[in-house]
mmCIF file of C-alpha atoms in Angstrom:
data_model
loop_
_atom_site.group_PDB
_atom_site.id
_atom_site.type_symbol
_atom_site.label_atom_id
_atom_site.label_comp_id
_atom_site.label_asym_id
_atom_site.label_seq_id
_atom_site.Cartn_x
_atom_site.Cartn_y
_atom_site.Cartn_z
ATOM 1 C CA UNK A 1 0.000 0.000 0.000
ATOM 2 C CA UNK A 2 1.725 3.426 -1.099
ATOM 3 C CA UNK A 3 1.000 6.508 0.839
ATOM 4 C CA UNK A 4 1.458 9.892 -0.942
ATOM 5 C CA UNK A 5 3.166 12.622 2.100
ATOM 6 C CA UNK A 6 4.259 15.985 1.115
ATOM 7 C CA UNK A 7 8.032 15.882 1.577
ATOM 8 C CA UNK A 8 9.257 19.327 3.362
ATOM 9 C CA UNK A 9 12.490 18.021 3.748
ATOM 10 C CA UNK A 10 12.687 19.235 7.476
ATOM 11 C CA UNK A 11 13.244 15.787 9.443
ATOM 12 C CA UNK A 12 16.440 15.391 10.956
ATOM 13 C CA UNK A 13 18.540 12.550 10.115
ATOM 14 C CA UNK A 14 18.217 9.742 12.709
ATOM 15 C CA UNK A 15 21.405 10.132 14.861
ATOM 16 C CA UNK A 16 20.484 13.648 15.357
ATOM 17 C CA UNK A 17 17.024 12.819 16.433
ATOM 18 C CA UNK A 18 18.614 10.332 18.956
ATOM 19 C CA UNK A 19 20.789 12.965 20.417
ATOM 20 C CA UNK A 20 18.291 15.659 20.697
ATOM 21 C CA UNK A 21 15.909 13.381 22.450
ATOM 22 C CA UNK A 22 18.793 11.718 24.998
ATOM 23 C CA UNK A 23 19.472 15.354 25.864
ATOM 24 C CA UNK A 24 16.506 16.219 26.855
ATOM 25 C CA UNK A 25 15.242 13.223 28.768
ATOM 26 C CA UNK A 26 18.830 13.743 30.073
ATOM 27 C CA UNK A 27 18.005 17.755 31.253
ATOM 28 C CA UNK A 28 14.830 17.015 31.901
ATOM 29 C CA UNK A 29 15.970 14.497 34.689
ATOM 30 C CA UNK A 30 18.333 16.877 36.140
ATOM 31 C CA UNK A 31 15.289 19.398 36.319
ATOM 32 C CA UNK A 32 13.351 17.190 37.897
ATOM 33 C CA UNK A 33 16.134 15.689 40.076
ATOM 34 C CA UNK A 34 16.731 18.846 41.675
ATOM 35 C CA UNK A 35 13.040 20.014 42.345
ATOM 36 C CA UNK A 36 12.610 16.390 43.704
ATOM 37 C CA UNK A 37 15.477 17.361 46.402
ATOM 38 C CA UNK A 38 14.146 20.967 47.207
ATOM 39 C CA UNK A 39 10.825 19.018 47.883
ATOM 40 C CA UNK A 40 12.636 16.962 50.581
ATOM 41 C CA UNK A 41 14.862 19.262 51.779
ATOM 42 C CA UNK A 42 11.658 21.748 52.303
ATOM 43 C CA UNK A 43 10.080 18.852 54.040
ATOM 44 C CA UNK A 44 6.643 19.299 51.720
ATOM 45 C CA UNK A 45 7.723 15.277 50.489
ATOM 46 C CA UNK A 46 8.193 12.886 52.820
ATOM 47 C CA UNK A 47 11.614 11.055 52.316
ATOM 48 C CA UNK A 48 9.948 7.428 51.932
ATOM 49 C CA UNK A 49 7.653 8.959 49.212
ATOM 50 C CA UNK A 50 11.814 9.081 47.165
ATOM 51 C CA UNK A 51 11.000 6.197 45.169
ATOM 52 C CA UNK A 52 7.760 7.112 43.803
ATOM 53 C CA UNK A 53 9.182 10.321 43.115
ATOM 54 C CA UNK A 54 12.442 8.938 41.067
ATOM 55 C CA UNK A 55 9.734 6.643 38.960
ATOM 56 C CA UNK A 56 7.872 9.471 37.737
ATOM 57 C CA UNK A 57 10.828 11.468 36.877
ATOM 58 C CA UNK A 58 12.177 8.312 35.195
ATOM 59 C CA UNK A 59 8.899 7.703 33.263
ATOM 60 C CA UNK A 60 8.149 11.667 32.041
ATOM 61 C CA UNK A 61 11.738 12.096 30.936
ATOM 62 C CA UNK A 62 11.737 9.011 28.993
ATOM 63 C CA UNK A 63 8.264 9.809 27.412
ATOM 64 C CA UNK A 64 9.606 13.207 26.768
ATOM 65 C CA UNK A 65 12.848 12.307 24.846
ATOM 66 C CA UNK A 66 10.702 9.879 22.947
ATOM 67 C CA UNK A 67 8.266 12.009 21.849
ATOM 68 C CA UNK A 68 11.278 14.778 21.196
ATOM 69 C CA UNK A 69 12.591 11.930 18.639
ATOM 70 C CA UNK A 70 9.590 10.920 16.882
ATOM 71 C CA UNK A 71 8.624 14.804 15.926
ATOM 72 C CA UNK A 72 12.489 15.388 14.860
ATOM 73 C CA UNK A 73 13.118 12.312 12.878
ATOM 74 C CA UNK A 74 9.774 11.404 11.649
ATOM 75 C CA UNK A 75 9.984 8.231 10.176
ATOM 76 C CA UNK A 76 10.141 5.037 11.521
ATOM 77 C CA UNK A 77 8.799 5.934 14.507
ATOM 78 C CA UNK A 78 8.314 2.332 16.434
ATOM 79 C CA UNK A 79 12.077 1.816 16.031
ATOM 80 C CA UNK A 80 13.076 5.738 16.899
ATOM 81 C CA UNK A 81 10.800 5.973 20.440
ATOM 82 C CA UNK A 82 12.471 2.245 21.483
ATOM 83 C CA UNK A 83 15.914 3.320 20.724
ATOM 84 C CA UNK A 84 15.356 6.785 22.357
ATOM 85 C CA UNK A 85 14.547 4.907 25.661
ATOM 86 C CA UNK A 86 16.868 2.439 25.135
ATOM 87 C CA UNK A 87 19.590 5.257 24.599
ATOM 88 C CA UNK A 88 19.156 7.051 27.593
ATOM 89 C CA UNK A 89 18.932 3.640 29.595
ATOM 90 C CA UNK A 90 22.182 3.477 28.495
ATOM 91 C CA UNK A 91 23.619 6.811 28.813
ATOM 92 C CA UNK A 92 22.281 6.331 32.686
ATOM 93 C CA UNK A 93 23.955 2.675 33.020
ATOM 94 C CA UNK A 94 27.320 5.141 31.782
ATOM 95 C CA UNK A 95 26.882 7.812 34.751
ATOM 96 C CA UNK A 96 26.023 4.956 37.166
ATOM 97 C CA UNK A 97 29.545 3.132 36.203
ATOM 98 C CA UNK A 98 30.968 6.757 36.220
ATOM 99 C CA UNK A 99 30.083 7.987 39.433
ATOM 100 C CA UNK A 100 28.620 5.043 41.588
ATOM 101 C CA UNK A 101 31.707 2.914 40.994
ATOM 102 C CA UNK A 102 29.497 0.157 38.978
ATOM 103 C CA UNK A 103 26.886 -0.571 41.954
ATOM 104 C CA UNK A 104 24.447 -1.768 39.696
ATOM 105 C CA UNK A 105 21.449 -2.133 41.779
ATOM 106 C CA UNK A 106 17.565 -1.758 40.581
ATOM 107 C CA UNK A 107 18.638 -1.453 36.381
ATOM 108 C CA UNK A 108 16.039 -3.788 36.033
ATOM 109 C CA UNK A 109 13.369 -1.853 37.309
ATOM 110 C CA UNK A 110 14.871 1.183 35.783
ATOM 111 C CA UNK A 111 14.709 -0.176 32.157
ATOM 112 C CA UNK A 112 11.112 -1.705 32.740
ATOM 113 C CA UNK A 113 10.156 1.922 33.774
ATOM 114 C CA UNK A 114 12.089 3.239 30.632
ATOM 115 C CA UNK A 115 10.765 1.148 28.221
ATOM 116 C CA UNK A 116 7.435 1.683 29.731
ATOM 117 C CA UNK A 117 7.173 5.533 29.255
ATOM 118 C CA UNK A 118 8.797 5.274 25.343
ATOM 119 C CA UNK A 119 6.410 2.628 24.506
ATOM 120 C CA UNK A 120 3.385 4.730 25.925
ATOM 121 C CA UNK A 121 4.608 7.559 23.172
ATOM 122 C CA UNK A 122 5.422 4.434 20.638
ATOM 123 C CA UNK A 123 1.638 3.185 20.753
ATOM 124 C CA UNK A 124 0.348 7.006 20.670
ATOM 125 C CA UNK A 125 2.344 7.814 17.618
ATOM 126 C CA UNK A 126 1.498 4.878 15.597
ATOM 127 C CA UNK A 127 -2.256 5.600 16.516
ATOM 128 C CA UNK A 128 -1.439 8.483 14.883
ATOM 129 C CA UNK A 129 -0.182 7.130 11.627
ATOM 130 C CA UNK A 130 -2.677 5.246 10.635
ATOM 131 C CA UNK A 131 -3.959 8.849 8.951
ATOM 132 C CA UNK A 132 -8.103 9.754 8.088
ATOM 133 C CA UNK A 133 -9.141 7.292 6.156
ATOM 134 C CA UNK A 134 -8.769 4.250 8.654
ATOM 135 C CA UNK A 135 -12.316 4.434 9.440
ATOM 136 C CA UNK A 136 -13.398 4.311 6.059
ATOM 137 C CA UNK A 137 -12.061 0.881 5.555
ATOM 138 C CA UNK A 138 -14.521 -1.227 8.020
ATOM 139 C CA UNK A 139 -17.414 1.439 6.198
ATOM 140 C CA UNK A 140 -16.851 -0.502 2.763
ATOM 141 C CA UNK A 141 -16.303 -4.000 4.663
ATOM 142 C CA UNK A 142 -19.957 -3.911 6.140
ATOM 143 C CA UNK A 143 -21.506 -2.732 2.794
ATOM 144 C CA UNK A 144 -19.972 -5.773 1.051
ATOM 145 C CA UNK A 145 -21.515 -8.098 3.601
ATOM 146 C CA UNK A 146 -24.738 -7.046 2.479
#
């Protein structure tokens, strides 16, 4: 099936894409980081309530840099919002070997959560794609029946 698209020419070429987005799910966390630790050091969040708060941080900033990627490359957008969150798991793992001297603990949980908030922007953007005349198809399927 051939779709017809006006080509602007203004996508960005993939690696590009990927950096944009990995910065700013990168920013974004430091952002968020550091308003998460002037909540607790104003006392307005409790300091069990940490965990919940580094989730949430860790699932906006990954749905962020995916959705940062899919607007800037435009194409292939399954692939781009996966390897946008798998990206910035990685550039994470790098600061965790960096400055935590390799103590790998909860990565698990961290890439669930990461994959999690990419594929949430994955399944919006393909919902997306499937463009105005998707609900024209089951129109001509019932007639046919008849």
């Amino acid at each position: 099936m051939t779709r017809n698209h006006k080509v602007t020419g203004r996508a960005l070429s993939m690696p590009a894409g990927f950096a944009i987005g990995t910065g700013i799910s990168l920013g974004t966390m430091l952002l968020l980081s550091a308003l998460l630790a002037k909540l607790i050091s104003t006392e307005r969040l409790e300091w069990d309530k940490i965990g919940y708060g580094i989730m949430v941080i860790l699932l906006v900033t990954s749905a962020l840099g995916a959705k940062f990627t899919c607007m800037m490359v435009k194409r292939r957008k399954l692939m781009s919002c996966m390897v946008a969150g798998l990206l910035y798991w990685l550039c994470l793992l790098m600061i965790t070997a960096l400055f935590f001297g390799g103590q790998y603990n909860g990565v698990g949980i961290t890439g669930a959560v990461i994959l999690c908030g990419s594929a949430v922007i994955c399944l919006q953007e393909l919902k997306g794609e499937r463009g105005r005349n998707a609900g024209q198809h089951r129109g001509k399927l019932k007639k046919r029946r008849l």
